[in-house]
Structure formats: structure tokens, C-alpha cells
C-alpha positions as YAML, in Angstrom:
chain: A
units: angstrom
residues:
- id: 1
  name: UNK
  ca: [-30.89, -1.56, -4.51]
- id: 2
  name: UNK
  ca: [-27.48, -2.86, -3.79]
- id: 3
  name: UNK
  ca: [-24.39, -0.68, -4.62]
- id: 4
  name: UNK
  ca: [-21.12, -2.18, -4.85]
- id: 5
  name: UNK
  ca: [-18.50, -0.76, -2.61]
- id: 6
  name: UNK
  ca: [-14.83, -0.11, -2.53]
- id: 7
  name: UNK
  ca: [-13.78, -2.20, 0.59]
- id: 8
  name: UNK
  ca: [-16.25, -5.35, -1.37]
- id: 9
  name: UNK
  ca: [-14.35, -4.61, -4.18]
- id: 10
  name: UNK
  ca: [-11.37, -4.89, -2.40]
- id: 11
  name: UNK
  ca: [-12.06, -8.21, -0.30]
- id: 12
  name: UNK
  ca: [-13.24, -10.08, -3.64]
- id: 13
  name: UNK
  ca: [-9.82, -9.17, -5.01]
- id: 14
  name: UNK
  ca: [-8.08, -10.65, -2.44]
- id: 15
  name: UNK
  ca: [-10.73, -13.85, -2.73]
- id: 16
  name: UNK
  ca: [-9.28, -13.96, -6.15]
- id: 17
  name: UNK
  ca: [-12.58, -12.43, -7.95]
- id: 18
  name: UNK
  ca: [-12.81, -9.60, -10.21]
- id: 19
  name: UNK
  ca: [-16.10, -7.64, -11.89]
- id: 20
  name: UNK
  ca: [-16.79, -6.83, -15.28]
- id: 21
  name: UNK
  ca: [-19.77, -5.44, -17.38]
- id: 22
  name: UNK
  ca: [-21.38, -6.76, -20.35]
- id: 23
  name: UNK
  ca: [-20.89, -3.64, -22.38]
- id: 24
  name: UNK
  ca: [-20.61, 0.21, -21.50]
- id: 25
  name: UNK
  ca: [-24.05, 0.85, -21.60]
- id: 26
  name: UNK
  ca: [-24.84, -1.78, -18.56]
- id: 27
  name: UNK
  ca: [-25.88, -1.49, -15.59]
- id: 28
  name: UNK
  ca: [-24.63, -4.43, -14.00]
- id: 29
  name: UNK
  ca: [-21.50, -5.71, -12.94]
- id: 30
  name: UNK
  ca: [-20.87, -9.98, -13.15]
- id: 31
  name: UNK
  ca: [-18.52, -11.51, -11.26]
- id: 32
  name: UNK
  ca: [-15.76, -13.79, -12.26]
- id: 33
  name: UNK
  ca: [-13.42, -16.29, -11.18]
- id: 34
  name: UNK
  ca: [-11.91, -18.45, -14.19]
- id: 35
  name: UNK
  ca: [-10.95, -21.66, -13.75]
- id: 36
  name: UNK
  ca: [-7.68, -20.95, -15.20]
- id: 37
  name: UNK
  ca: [-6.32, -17.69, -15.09]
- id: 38
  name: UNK
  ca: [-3.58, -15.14, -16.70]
- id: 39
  name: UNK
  ca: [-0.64, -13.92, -15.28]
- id: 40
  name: UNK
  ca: [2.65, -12.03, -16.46]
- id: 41
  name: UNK
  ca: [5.33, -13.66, -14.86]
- id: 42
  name: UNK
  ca: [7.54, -10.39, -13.37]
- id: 43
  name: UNK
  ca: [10.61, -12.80, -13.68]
- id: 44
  name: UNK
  ca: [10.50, -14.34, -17.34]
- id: 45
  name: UNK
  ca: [9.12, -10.89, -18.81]
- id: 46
  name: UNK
  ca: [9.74, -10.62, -22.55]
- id: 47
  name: UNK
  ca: [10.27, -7.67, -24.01]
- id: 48
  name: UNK
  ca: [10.41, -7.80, -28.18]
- id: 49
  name: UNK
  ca: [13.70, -6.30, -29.40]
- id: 50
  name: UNK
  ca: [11.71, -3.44, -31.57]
- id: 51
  name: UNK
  ca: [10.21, -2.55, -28.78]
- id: 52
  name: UNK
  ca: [13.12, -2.28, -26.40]
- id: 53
  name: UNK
  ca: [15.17, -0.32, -28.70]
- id: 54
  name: UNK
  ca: [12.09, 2.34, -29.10]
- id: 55
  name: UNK
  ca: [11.91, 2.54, -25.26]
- id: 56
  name: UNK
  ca: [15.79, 3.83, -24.85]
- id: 57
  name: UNK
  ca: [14.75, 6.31, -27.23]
- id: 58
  name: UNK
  ca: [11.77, 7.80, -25.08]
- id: 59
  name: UNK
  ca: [9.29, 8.37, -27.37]
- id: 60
  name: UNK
  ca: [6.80, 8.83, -24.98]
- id: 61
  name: UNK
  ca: [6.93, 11.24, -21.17]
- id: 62
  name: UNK
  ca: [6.14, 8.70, -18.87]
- id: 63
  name: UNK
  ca: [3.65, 9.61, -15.72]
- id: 64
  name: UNK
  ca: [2.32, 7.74, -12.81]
- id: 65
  name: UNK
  ca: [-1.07, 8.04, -11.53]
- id: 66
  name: UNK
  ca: [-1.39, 12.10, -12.82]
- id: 67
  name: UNK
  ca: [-4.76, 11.17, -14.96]
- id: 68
  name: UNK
  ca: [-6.23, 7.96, -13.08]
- id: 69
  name: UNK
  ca: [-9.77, 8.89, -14.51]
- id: 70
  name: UNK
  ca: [-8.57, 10.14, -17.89]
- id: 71
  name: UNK
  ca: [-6.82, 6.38, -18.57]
- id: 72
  name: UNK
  ca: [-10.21, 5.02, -17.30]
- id: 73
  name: UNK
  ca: [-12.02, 6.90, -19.95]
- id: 74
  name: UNK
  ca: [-9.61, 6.39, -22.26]
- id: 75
  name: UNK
  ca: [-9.98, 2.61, -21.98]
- id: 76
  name: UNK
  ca: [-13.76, 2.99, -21.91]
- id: 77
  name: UNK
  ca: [-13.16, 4.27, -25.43]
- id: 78
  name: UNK
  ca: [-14.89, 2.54, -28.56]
- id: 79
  name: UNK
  ca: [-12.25, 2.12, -31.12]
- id: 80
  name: UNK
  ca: [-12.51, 0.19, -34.45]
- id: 81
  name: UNK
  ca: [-10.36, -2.75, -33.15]
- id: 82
  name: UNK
  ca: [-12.41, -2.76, -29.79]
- id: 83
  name: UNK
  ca: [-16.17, -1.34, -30.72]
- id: 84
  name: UNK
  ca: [-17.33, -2.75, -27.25]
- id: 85
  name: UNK
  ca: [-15.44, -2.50, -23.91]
- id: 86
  name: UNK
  ca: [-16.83, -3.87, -20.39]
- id: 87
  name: UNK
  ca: [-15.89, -0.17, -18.60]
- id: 88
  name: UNK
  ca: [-19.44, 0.94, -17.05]
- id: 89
  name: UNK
  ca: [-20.49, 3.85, -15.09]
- id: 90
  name: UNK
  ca: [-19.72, 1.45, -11.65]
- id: 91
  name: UNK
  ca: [-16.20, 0.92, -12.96]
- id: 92
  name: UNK
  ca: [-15.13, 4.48, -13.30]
- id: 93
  name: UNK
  ca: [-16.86, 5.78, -10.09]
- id: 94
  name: UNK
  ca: [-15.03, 2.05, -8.22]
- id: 95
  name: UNK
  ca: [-12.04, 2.74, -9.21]
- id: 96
  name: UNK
  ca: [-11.52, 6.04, -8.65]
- id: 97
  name: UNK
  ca: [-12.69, 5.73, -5.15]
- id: 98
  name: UNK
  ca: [-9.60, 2.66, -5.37]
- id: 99
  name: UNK
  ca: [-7.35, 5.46, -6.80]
- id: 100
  name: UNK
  ca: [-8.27, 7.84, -3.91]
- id: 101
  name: UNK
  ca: [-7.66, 5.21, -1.02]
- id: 102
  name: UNK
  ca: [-3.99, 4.44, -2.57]
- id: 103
  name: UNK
  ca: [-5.00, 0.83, -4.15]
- id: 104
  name: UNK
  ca: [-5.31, 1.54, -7.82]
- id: 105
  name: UNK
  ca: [-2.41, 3.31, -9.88]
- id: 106
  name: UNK
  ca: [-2.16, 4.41, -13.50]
- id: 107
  name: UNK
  ca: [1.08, 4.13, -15.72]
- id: 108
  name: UNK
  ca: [0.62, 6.86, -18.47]
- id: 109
  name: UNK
  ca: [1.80, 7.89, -21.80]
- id: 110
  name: UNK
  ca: [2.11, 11.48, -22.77]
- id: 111
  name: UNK
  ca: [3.51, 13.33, -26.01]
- id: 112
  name: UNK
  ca: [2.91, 17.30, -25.85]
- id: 113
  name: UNK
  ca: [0.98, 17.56, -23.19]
- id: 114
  name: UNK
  ca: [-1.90, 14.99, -24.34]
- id: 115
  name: UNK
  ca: [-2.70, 11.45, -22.56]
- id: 116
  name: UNK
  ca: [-1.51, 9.10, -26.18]
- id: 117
  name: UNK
  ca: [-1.93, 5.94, -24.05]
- id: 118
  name: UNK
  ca: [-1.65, 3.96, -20.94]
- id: 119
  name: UNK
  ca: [-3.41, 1.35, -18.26]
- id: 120
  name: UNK
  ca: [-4.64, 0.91, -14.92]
- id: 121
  name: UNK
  ca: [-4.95, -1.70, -11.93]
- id: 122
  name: UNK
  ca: [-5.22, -2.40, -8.32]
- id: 123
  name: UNK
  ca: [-2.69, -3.13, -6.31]
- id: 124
  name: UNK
  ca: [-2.73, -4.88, -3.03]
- id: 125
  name: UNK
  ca: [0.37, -6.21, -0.68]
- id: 126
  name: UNK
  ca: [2.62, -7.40, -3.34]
- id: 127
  name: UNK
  ca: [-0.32, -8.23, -6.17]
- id: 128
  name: UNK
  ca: [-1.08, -6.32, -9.05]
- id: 129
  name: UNK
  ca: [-3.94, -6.69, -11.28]
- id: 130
  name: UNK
  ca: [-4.13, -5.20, -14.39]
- id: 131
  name: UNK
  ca: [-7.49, -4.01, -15.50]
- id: 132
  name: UNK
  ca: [-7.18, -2.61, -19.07]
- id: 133
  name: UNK
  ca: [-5.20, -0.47, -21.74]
- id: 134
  name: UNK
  ca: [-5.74, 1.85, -24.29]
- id: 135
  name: UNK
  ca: [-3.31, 3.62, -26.97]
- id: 136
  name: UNK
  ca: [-4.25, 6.85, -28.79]
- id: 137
  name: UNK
  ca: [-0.80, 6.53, -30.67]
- id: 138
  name: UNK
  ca: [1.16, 3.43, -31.64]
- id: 139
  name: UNK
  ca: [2.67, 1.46, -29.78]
- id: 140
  name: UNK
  ca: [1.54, 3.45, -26.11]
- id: 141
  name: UNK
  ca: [0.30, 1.02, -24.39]
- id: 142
  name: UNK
  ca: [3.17, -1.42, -25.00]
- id: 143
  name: UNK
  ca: [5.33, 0.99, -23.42]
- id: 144
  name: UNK
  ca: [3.37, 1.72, -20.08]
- id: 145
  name: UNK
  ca: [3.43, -2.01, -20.17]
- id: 146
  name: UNK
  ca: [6.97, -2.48, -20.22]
- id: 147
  name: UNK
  ca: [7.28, 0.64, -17.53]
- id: 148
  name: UNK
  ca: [4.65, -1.21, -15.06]
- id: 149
  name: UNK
  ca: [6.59, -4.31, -15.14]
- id: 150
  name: UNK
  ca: [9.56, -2.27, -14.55]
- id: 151
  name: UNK
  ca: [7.89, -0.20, -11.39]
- id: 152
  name: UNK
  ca: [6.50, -4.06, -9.87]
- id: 153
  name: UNK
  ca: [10.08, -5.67, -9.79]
- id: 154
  name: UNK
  ca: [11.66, -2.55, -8.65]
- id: 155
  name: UNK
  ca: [9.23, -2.29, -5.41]
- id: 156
  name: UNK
  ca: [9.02, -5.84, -5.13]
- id: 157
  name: UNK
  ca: [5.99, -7.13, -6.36]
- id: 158
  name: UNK
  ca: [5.49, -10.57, -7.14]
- id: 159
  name: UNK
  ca: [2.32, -11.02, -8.94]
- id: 160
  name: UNK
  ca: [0.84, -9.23, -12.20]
- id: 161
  name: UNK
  ca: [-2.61, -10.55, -13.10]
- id: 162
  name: UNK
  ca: [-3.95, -10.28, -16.27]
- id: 163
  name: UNK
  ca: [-7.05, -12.19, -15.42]
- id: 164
  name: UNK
  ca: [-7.49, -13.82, -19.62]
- id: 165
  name: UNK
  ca: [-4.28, -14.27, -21.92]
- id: 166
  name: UNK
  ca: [-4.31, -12.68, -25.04]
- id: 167
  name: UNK
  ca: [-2.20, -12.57, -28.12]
- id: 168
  name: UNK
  ca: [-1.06, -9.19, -27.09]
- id: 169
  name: UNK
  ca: [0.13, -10.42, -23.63]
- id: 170
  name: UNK
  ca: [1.55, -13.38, -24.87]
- id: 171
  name: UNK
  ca: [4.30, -11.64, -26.80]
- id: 172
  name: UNK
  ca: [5.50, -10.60, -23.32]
- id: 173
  name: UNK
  ca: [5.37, -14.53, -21.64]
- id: 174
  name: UNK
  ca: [1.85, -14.18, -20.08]
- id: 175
  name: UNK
  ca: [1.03, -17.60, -19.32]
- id: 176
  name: UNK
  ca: [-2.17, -19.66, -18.10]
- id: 177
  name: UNK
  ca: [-2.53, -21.20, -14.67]
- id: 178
  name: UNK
  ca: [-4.80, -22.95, -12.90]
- id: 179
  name: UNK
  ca: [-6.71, -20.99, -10.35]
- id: 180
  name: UNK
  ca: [-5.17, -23.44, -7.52]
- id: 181
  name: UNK
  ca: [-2.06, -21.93, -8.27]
- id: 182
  name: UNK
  ca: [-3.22, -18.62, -8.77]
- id: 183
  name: UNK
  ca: [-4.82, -18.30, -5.36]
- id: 184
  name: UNK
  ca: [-1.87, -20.17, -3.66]
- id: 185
  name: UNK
  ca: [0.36, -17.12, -5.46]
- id: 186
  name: UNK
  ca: [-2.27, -14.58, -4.68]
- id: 187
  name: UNK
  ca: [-1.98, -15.10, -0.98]
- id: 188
  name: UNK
  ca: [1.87, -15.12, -1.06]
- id: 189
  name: UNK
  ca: [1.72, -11.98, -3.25]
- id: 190
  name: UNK
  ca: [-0.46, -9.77, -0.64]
- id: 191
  name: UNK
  ca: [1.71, -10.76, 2.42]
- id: 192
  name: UNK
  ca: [4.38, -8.72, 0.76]
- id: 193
  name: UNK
  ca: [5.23, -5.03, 1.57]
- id: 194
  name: UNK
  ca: [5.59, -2.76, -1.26]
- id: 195
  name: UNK
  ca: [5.49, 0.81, -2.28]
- id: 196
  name: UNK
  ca: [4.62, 1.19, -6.09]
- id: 197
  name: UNK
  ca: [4.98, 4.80, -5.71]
- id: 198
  name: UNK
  ca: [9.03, 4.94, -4.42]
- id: 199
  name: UNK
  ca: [10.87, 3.61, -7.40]
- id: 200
  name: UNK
  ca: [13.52, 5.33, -9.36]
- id: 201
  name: UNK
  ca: [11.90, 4.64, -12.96]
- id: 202
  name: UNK
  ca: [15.12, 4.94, -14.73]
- id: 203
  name: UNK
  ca: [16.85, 2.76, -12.86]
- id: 204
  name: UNK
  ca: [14.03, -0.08, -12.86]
- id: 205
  name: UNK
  ca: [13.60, 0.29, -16.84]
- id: 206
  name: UNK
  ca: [17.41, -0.15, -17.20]
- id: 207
  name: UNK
  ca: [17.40, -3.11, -15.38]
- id: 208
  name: UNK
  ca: [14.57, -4.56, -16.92]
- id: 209
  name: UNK
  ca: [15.65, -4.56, -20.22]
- id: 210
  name: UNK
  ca: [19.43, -5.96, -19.11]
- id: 211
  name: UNK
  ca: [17.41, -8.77, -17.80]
- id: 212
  name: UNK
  ca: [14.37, -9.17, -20.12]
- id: 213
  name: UNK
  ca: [14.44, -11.94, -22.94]
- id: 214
  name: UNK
  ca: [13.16, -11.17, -26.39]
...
């Protein structure tokens, strides 16, 4: 039977192709490559004005890649607004072995000592693509959000993929564009050299919300 590797994981990325599963329970992974696809421009980020003022007041300790396979999990979680999530068995043990090699990151939300919300993605050269979200309290996942955007300009990153739009995304400028473009940015994106682990967080939040319209 054929198992799905890291380094094919990996080189489908770069090819512009991501997986997904039906549902939790399945035990295959389909491949897709939409004709038009979702980004969050880095440059033209919005960030809503209730938002930014909750995010000068902390509410939440902010942690990078601590609990990779906890925000997995947590995003594998059936909640009543999302009953059914795509996050199979394959996922988790992918991208944790991502995690491991240095291409997949977490940004995490903590209050007390317990994981309240965050996401995860993959990150090659100067790309980033967001995989999924999850918020135990309100309003977590907004935050790590705002905090990954933050971390990508900061270490010079120049593409966030967020594979569909939603409503969600679109209060923050995600746009649609054609996969021509897409793949045109992708391979601009991973010629880049970045580090998404040596930022000054502070800093990069500060400057993000001076220069984020909302």
C-alpha cells in the first residue's frame, strides 16, 4: 500500500498542491489544486479595530511551536460550528514529521497554563501555508492570526496561503487569485530566505498594527 511521505508532501507544496481528507474518520487523503486560490496578502492585512485594541491588552500568552501536535488535535476537534473537520490520522502523523524537520510551525494561544486556541502551517523559503485553526476561548484564533502575520512580515515572508477564502479570512483582506498567479507568487515566495523562528514578537506586532488598516 502506498504511504504518503514527508519529502512528497513537501515537493507537492512547492508544485502548488495540498492534501485533505474527507472527514476524520478517513483513510484517504485527496489532492487539490483549485483553480483559483486564497491568499492573505502580508501587505494590505486588515486588522478590525476591536480586535486590535484587545491584542495591546494581551489577553492571551502567546507561544510558538511549544504544542505542534496539541494545535493539530485541537483543530481535529468536532465542535458545534464545525461537527466535521478533514484532520485524519495521515495529517497528524505528516505534519508532525514537517514539525520535526523545521517546515511546519504552530502560533499558540495560552491562558493559565491551557492551549485556548491557535493554528498551524508549513513553511517553505519565503511561503507560508496555513492549514487550519481552532479556538477553545473567544476570539483565540483571531489573535494567533494577527501574531502569524506579524512573525511572516517581520522575517520576511511574502506569501500566506489560505488555500479557500472564507468569511472569517475575509475580514482580514484575504482575497481570490487565479492559480496562474498563485504559482507565479509561489515560486517567488520559496526563493526567499527566512527564519520564522528569529523575530522579536513585540516588535513585529507593534508594527503591524501601526501599519494594518481596519
Amino acid at each position: 500500500m502506498f504511504t504518503l511521505s514527508a519529502p512528497m508532501l513537501l515537493r507537492a507544496y512547492a508544485a502548488g498542491i495540498f492534501p485533505m481528507a474527507e472527514s476524520a474518520e478517513s483513510r484517504e487523503l485527496h489532492w487539490f489544486d483549485p483553480e483559483r486560490r486564497g491568499i492573505l496578502p502580508l501587505d494590505d492585512f486588515h486588522v478590525p479595530r476591536s480586535l486590535r485594541k484587545a491584542l495591546r491588552r494581551g489577553p492571551f500568552e502567546l507561544r510558538f511551536d511549544s504544542a505542534f501536535r496539541d494545535v493539530i488535535e485541537g483543530c481535529a476537534e468536532a465542535t458545534e460550528e464545525r461537527p466535521k473537520t478533514w484532520i485524519n490520522h495521515d495529517i497528524v502523523r505528516l505534519y508532525a514529521e514537517l514539525f520535526d524537520a523545521g517546515f511546519a510551525h504552530s502560533v499558540e494561544c495560552w491562558r493559565d497554563g491551557r492551549l485556548v486556541g491557535g493554528l498551524y502551517g508549513v513553511s517553505i523559503g519565503g511561503a507560508y501555508f496555513g492549514e487550519s485553526m481552532f479556538s477553545r476561548e473567544t476570539g483565540a484564533s483571531k489573535v494567533a492570526l494577527v501574531h502569524l502575520v506579524a512573525r511572516l512580515r517581520a522575517a520576511g515572508f511574502a506569501l500566506l496561503d489560505t488555500q479557500f477564502v472564507t468569511e472569517h479570512l475575509c475580514r482580514f483582506g484575504a482575497i481570490e487569485i487565479p492559480r496562474t498567479d498563485y504559482r507565479r507568487r509561489l515560486a517567488a515566495a520559496m526563493e526567499r530566505k527566512t527564519d520564522f523562528r528569529c523575530v522579536d514578537q513585540e516588535a513585529a506586532l507593534a508594527e503591524l498594527l501601526e501599519a494594518a488598516t481596519g
